[in-house]
Amino acid sequence: MIKTLLIHPDELTEKRADEFCRAGIDVIGLHPTGGKNAADSLAALVEKLGTREYRDVIDYAIGRGLKIEYCMHAFSYLLPRDLFGKHPEYFRVGEDGKRTSEYNLCASSPEAVDILSDNAVKLAKSLYRSRDRFYFWSDDADKRKCNCDKCKNLSFADQQIIVLGAVARKLRKVFPGAGVSYLAYFSALDVPTTAKEDGVFLEYAPFLKWTKGDEGEKTKIPALLGYFGKENSRVLEYWYDNSLFSHWRKPPVRFTPDEEKIRRDADFYAKCGFEEIASFACFLGDDYEELYGKPDFAPFVRAIERATSRRRPTERYGKNSATANFSGNAVV
Ligand SMILES: [Zn+2]
């Protein structure tokens, strides 16, 4: 099973690529910071990707056999908020009945969906040597659906499908076979009721387990996999998310992986039929190493390899296996 770790863009160095490679990691996900300023951190990443210096680091990582992908909260970046002045109708109606440029968009505005998906194609083209799996997540907040007359009977999950379906259709014209992630967390944990869209795959992130101690969200997995299918599905865990454990403030806290927990969770996810398992691993860069020494990624790799080997052969090599279906080739 493909093993991915997500780190902040400035945490990628040649040294880090060597360490990931030695540890047995397959993919590095570059994740600009989320939260309220996600659009700015994504803009900064795009700028960084234009520099020879940063491209050299990515080339180095790929030369070592790693793959690169980009994972970010992107809707505010893809539908610029300064359009609100002229086109408030592009934006969502909040629970108070007022239009607001804060978070996401009106999924029933064809113009807004068009602009967002055109910009998604532009963004995809600027993601240097990315895999053809794109992670253009909705904005990083709960309960931010549109409540306008046209949207009010659509759940947040349905609104996501409308937007991501349009993104996938446009992306696939330029990158045939590309996929776009449906990030199932917060209210997107509900199963959509609208028709499934090709090219949209499930990415399940158990955020509430970590922030509220609520394990209930995993009961949603069978229905989500039933809707999206297992093909290309992945879990995005927080096992190594030292930014979460540090409450998103530097300096980072000391981190020790909980191997037993990782193993238990990984076995569960493999049994559910997920094709890939990823974890955030932010705040474990050079500054971490200076304070506490090298972080240990071996428990993550061991747990996933063990979980994969415990799958039945049909699950490992069947039509849903990642190796059978997905090339993982760089597209840019
Ligand atoms: Zn709406």
PDB file of N, CA, C and O in Angstrom, residues 8 220 245 316:
ATOM      1  N   HIS A   8       4.965  20.456   5.605  1.00  0.00           N
ATOM      2  CA  HIS A   8       4.876  21.823   5.102  1.00  0.00           C
ATOM      3  C   HIS A   8       5.952  22.019   4.026  1.00  0.00           C
ATOM      4  O   HIS A   8       7.034  21.417   4.111  1.00  0.00           O
ATOM      5  N   LYS A 220     -19.013   6.008   9.628  1.00  0.00           N
ATOM      6  CA  LYS A 220     -19.440   6.527   8.313  1.00  0.00           C
ATOM      7  C   LYS A 220     -18.666   5.881   7.158  1.00  0.00           C
ATOM      8  O   LYS A 220     -19.041   6.047   5.994  1.00  0.00           O
ATOM      9  N   PHE A 245      -0.226  18.357  17.517  1.00  0.00           N
ATOM     10  CA  PHE A 245       0.179  18.111  18.913  1.00  0.00           C
ATOM     11  C   PHE A 245       0.831  19.359  19.534  1.00  0.00           C
ATOM     12  O   PHE A 245       0.820  19.529  20.736  1.00  0.00           O
ATOM     13  N   ARG A 316      -5.347  -7.701  -1.886  1.00  0.00           N
ATOM     14  CA  ARG A 316      -4.040  -7.116  -2.199  1.00  0.00           C
ATOM     15  C   ARG A 316      -3.833  -6.938  -3.699  1.00  0.00           C
ATOM     16  O   ARG A 316      -3.285  -5.967  -4.155  1.00  0.00           O
TER      17      ARG A 316
END
